[in-house]
CSV table of C-alpha atoms in Angstrom, one decimal:
chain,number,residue,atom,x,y,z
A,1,UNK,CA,-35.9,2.9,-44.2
A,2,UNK,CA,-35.5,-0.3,-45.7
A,3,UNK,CA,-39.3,-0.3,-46.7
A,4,UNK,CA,-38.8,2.7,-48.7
A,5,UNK,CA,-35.9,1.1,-50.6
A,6,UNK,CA,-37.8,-2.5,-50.9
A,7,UNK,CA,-40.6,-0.1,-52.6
A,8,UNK,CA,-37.7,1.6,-54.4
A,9,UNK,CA,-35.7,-0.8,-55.4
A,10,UNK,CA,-37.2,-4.3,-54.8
A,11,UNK,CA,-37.4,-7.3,-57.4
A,12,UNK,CA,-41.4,-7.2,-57.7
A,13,UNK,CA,-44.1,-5.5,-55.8
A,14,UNK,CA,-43.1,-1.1,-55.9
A,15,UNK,CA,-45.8,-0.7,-53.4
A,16,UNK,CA,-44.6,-2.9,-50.5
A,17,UNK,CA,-43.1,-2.5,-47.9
A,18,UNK,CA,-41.6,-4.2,-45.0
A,19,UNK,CA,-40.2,-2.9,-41.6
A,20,UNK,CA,-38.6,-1.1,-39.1
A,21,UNK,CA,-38.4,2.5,-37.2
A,22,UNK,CA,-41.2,3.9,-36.5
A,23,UNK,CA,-46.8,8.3,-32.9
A,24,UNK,CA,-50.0,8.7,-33.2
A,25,UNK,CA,-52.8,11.7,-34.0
A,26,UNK,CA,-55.7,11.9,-35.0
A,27,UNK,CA,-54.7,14.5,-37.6
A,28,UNK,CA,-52.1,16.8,-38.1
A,29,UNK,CA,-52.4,19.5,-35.3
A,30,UNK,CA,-55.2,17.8,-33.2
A,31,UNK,CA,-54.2,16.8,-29.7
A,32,UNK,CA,-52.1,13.3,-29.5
A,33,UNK,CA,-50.9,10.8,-27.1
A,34,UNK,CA,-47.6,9.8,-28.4
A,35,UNK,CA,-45.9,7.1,-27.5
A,36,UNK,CA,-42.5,8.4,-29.0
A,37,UNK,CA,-42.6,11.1,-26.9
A,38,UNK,CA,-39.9,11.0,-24.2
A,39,UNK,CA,-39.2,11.1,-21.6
A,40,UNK,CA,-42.7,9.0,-21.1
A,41,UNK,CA,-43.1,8.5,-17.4
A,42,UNK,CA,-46.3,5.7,-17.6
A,43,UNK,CA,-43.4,2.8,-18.0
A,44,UNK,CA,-45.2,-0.2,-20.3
A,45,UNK,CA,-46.5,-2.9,-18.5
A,46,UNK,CA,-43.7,-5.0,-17.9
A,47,UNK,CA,-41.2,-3.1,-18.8
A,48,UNK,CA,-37.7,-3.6,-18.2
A,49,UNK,CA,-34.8,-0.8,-17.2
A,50,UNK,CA,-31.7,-1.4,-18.8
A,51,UNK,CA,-28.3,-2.9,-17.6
A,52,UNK,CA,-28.1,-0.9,-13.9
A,53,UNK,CA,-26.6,2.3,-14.5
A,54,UNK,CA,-23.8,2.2,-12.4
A,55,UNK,CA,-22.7,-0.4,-14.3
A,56,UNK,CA,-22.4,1.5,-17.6
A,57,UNK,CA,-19.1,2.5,-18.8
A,58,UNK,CA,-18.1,6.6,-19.3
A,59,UNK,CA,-17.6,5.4,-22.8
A,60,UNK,CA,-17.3,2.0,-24.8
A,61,UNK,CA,-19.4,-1.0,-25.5
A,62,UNK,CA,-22.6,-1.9,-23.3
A,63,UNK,CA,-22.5,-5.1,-22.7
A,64,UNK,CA,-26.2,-6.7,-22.6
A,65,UNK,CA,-26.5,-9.9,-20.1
A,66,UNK,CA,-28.7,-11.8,-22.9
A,67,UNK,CA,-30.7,-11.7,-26.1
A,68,UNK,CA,-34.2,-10.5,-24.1
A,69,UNK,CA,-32.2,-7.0,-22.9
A,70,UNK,CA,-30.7,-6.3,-25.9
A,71,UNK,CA,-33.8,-6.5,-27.9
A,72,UNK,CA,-35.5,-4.2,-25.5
A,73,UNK,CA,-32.7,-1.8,-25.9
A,74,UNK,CA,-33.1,-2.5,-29.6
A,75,UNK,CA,-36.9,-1.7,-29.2
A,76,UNK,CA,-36.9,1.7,-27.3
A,77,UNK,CA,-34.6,3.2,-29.8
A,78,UNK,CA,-37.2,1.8,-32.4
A,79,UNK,CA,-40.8,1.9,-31.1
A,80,UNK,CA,-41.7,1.7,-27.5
A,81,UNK,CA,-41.7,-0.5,-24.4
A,82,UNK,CA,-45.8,-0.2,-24.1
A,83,UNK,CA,-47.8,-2.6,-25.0
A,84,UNK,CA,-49.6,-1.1,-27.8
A,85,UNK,CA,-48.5,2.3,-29.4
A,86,UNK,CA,-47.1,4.3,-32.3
A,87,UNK,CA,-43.9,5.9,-33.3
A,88,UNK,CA,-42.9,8.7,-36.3
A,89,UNK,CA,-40.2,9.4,-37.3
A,90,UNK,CA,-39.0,11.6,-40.2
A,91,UNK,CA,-35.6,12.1,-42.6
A,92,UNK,CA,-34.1,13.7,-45.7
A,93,UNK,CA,-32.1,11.1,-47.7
A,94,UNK,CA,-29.3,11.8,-51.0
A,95,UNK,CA,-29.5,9.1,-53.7
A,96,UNK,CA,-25.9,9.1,-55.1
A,97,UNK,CA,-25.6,7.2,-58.7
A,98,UNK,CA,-22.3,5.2,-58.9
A,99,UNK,CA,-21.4,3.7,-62.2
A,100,UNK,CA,-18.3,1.7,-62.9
A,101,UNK,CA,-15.5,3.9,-63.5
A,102,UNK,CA,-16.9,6.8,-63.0
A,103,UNK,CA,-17.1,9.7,-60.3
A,104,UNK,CA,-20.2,9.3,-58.2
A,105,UNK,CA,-23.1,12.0,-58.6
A,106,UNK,CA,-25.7,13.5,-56.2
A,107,UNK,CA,-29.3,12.5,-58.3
A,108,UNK,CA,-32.1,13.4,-56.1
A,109,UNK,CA,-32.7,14.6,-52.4
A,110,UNK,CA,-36.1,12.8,-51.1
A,111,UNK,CA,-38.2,14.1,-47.8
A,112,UNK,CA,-40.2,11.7,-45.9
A,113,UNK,CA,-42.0,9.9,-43.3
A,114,UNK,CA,-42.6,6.9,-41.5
A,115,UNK,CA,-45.4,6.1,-39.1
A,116,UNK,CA,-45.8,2.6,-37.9
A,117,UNK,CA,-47.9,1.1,-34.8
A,118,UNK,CA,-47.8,-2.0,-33.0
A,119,UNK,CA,-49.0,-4.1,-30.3
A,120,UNK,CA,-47.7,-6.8,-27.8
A,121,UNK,CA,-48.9,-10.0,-28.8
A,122,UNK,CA,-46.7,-12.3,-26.8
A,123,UNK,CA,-44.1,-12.4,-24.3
A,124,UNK,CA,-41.4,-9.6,-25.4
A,125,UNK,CA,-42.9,-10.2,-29.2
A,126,UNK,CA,-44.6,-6.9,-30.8
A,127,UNK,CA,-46.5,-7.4,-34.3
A,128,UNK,CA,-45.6,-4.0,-36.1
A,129,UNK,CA,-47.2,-2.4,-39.5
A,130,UNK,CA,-46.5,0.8,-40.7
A,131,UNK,CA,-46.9,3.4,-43.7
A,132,UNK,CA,-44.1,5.4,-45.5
A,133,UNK,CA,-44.7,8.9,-47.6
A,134,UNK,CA,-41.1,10.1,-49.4
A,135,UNK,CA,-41.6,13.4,-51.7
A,136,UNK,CA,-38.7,14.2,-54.2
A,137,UNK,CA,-37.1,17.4,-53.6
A,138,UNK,CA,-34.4,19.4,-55.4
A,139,UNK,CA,-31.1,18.9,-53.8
A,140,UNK,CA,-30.2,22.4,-53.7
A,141,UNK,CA,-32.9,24.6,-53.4
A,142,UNK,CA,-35.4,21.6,-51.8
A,143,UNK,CA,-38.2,22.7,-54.0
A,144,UNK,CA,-40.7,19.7,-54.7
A,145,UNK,CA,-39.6,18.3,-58.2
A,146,UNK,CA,-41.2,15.7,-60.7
A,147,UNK,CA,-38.2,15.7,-62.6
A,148,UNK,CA,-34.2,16.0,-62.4
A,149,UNK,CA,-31.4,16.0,-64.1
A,150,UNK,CA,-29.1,13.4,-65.3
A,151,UNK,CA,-25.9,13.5,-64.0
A,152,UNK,CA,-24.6,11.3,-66.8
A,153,UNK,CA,-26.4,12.8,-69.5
A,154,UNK,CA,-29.4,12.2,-71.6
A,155,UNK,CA,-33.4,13.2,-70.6
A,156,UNK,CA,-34.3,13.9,-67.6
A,157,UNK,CA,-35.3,11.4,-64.8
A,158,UNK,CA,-38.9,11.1,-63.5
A,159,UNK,CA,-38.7,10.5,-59.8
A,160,UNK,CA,-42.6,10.4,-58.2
A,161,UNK,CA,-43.6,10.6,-54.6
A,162,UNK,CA,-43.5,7.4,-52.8
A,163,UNK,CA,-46.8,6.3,-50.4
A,164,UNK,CA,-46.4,2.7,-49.3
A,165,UNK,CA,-49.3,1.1,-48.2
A,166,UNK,CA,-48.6,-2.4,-48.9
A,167,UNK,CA,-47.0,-3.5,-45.6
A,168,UNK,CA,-47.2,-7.2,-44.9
A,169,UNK,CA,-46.1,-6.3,-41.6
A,170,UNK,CA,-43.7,-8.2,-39.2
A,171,UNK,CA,-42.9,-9.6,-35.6
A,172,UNK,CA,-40.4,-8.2,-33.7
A,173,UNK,CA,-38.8,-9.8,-30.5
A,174,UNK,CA,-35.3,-11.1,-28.7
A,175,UNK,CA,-35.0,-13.9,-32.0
A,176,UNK,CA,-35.4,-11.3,-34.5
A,177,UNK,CA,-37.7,-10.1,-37.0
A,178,UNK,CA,-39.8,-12.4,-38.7
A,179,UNK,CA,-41.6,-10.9,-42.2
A,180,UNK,CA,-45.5,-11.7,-41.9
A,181,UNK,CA,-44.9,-12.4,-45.4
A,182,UNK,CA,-42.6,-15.0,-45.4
A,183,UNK,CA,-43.0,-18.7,-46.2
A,184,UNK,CA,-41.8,-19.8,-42.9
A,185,UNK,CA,-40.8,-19.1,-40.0
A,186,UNK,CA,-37.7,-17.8,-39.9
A,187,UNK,CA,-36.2,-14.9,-37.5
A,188,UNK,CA,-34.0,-13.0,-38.8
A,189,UNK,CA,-31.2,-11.8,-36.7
A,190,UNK,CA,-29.8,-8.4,-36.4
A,191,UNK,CA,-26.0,-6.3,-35.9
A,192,UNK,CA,-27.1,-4.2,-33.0
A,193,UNK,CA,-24.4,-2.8,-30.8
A,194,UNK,CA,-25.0,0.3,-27.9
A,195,UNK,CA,-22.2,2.4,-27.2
A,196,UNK,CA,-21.4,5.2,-24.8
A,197,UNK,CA,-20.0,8.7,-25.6
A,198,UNK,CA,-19.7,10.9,-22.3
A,199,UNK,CA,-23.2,11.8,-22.4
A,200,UNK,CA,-24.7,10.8,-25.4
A,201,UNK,CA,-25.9,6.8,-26.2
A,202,UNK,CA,-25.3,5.4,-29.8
A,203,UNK,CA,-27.0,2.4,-31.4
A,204,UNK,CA,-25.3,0.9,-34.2
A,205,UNK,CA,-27.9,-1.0,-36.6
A,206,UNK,CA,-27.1,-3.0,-39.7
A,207,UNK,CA,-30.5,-4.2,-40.7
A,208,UNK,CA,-31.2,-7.6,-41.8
A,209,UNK,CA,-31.8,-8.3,-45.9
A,210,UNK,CA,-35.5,-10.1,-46.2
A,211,UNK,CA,-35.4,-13.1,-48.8
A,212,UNK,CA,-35.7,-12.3,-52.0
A,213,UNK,CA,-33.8,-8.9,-52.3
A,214,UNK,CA,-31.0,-8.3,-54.5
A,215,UNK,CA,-27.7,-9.6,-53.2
A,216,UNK,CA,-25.9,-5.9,-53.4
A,217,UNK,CA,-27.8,-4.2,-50.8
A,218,UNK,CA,-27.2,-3.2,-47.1
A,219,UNK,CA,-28.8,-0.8,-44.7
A,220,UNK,CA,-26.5,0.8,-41.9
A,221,UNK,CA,-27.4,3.3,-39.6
A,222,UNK,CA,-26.7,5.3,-36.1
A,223,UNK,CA,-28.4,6.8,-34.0
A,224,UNK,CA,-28.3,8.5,-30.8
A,225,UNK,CA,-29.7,9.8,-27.9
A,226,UNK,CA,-29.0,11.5,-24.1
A,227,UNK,CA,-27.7,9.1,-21.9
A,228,UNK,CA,-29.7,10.9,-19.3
A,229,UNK,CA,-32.9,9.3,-21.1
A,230,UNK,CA,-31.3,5.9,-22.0
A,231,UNK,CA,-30.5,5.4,-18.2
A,232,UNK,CA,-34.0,6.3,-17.5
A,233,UNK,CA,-36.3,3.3,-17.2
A,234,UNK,CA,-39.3,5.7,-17.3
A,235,UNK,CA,-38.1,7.0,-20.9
A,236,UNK,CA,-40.2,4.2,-22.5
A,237,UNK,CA,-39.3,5.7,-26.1
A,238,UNK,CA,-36.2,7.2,-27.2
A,239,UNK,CA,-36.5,10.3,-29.3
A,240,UNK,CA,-32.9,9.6,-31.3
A,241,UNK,CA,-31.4,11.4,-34.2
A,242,UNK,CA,-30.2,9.4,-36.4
A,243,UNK,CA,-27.9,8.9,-39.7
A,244,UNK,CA,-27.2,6.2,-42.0
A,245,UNK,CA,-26.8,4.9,-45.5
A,246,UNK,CA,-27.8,2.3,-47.6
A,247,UNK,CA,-26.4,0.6,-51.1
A,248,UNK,CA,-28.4,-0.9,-53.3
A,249,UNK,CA,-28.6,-1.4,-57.6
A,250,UNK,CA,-30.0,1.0,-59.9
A,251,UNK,CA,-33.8,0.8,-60.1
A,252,UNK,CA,-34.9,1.5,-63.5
A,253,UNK,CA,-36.4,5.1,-63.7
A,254,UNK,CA,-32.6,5.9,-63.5
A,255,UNK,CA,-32.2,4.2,-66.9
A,256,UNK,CA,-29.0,2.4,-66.2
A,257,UNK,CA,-30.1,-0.4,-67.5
A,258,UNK,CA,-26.9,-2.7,-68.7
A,259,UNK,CA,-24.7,0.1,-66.8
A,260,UNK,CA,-22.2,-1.9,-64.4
A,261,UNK,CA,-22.6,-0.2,-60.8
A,262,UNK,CA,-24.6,0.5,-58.0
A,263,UNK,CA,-26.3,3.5,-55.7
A,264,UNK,CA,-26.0,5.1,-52.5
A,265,UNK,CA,-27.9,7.0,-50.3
A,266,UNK,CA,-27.3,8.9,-47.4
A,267,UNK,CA,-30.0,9.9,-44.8
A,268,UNK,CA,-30.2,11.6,-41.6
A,269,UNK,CA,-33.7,11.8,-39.7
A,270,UNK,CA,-35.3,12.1,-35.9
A,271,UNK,CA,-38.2,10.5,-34.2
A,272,UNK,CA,-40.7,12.7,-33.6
A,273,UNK,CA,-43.3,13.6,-30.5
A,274,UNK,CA,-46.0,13.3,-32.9
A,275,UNK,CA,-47.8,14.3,-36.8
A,276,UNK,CA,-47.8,18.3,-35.5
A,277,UNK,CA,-43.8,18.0,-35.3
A,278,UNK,CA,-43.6,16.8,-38.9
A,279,UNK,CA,-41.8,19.9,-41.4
A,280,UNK,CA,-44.3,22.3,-42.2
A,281,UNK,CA,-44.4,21.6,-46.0
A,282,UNK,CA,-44.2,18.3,-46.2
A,283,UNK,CA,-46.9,17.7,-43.5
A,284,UNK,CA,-49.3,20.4,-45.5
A,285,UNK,CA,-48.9,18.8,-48.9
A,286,UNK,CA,-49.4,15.1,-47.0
A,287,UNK,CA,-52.6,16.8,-45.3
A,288,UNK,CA,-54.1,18.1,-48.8
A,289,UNK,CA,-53.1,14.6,-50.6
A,290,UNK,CA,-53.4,12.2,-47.7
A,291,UNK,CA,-55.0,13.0,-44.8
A,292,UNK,CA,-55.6,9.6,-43.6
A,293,UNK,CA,-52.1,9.3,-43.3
A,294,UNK,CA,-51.7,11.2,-40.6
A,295,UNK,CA,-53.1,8.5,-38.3
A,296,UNK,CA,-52.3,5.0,-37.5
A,297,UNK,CA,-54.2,2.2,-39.5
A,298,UNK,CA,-55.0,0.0,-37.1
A,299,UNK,CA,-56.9,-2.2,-39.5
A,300,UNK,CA,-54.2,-3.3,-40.5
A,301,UNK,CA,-53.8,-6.1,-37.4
A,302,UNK,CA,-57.4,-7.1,-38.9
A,303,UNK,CA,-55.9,-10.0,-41.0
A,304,UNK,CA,-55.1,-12.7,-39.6
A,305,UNK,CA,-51.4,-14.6,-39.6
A,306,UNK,CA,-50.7,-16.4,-42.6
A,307,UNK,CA,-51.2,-20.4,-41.6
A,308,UNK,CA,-47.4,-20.8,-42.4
A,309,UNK,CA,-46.6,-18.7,-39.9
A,310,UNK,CA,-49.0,-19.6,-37.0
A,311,UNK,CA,-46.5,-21.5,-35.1
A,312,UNK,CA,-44.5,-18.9,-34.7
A,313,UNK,CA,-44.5,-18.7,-30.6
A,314,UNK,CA,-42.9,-22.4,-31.0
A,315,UNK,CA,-39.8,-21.8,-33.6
């Protein structure tokens, strides 16, 4: 989700975006060939199983014999091991306000979506884009709202739908991620950590902060999946379930503006097997507003790699 909160929350651009989680239709109820759906039994070209099964522990921390099989671990959960493909997944998140010295409120409950698609483009490096729809929703009732209340007092808060379309895009590979719209190249390194609960798997994320973002801001999240499927090296994808939160200051339509504090959300979300899993009313109103959205823009690997950043396979 951190391209939602970069489009929330972010110094400059609202409408940009920039990574991470992540299949593909045509449009909403037309037959698909999703790559997030597991288990997928055509293994990617070149695809690697994990760490041998029997070596696993019942419970505890996997321990991954280098960077390359950690990212690929890192990568299932995420996208896919195929060589070009698309993953969905959807949440709910709760945007908590905390101010200084005073009790944390609930402000808004938000409903969204993000579909991204990618493609090999070196050895075990993917080039990734995506697009992001969030609609604000009540948080009791979930009814579709344009406004809410203050939990501090004063007018009521405008909160819009979200559509991010700006995404520079990124690389994704055993170094890192590496921003297509940064100045240099420079992988950024992540917390991942895979641990084993009787029969489920669990990824631990911590998400790495792009330049540029405010200094009071950190993504967590966990997410899991059958060990049954994770031990599978035909499962190409993992279809987790996932939770997580972020923190993050007060963008300004909460009009905290010289109010000592921060916010909070709190999200839980799936990947899904393709647009025709997406909830019912969100994927209605996205087919009435947005159809193109339904569907991967695969225009987007059209431009070309900014000349800062054409070296890239030799950093």
């Amino acid at each position: 989700m951190i391209h939602t909160l970069h489009a929330l929350f972010g110094p400059e651009d609202p409408a940009r975006r920039q990574w991470l989680r992540g299949a593909g239709a045509v449009a909403l109820g037309a037959a698909v060939t999703s790559a997030a759906a597991g288990p997928n039994t055509a293994t990617a070209a070149n695809a690697t199983a994990p760490a041998d099964a029997a070596a696993h522990p019942a419970e505890g921390i996997l321990k991954f014999a280098d960077a390359r099989e950690r990212f690929r671990a890192l990568f299932r959960f995420e996208r896919d091991w195929r060589d070009e493909g698309t993953a969905l997944s959807c949440y709910q998140f709760l945007m908590y306000a905390l101010p200084d010295g005073e009790r944390p409120q609930p402000v808004v409950r938000f409903e969204g979506m993000e579909f991204s698609y990618f493609r090999r483009v070196g050895a075990d490096v993917w080039r990734i884009h995506a697009h992001n729809v969030s609609y604000p929703r009540d948080l009791g009732n979930g009814d579709f709202v344009t406004q809410v209340a203050n939990p501090f007092g004063g007018p009521a808060l405008d909160v819009v739908p979200m559509k991010l379309l700006g995404d520079p895009g990124v690389l994704h590979g055993p170094r890192g991620y590496l921003p297509l719209d940064a100045s240099a190249v420079r992988w950024l390194d992540t917390h991942f950590v895979v641990r084993y609960e009787d029969d489920l798997v669990k990824a631990e994320h911590i998400r790495p902060t792009p330049d540029g973002w405010p200094r009071q801001f950190i993504e967590s999240s966990v997410s899991s999946v059958a060990r049954k499927d994770f031990d599978d090296p035909r499962v190409t994808s993992l279809r987790y379930q996932t939770s997580g939160f972020y923190v993050f200051p007060f963008p300004k339509w909460m009009n905290m503006a010289g109010r000592a504090g921060h916010m909070l959300g709190a999200w839980s979300g799936r990947k899904l097997a393709g647009p025709e899993r997406l909830p019912r009313e969100f994927a209605a109103r996205l087919a009435r507003e947005n159809p193109e959205l339904l569907r991967p823009r695969w225009q987007e690997f059209d431009r070309p790699i900014r000349p800062e950043l054409a070296r890239w396979t030799d950093a």
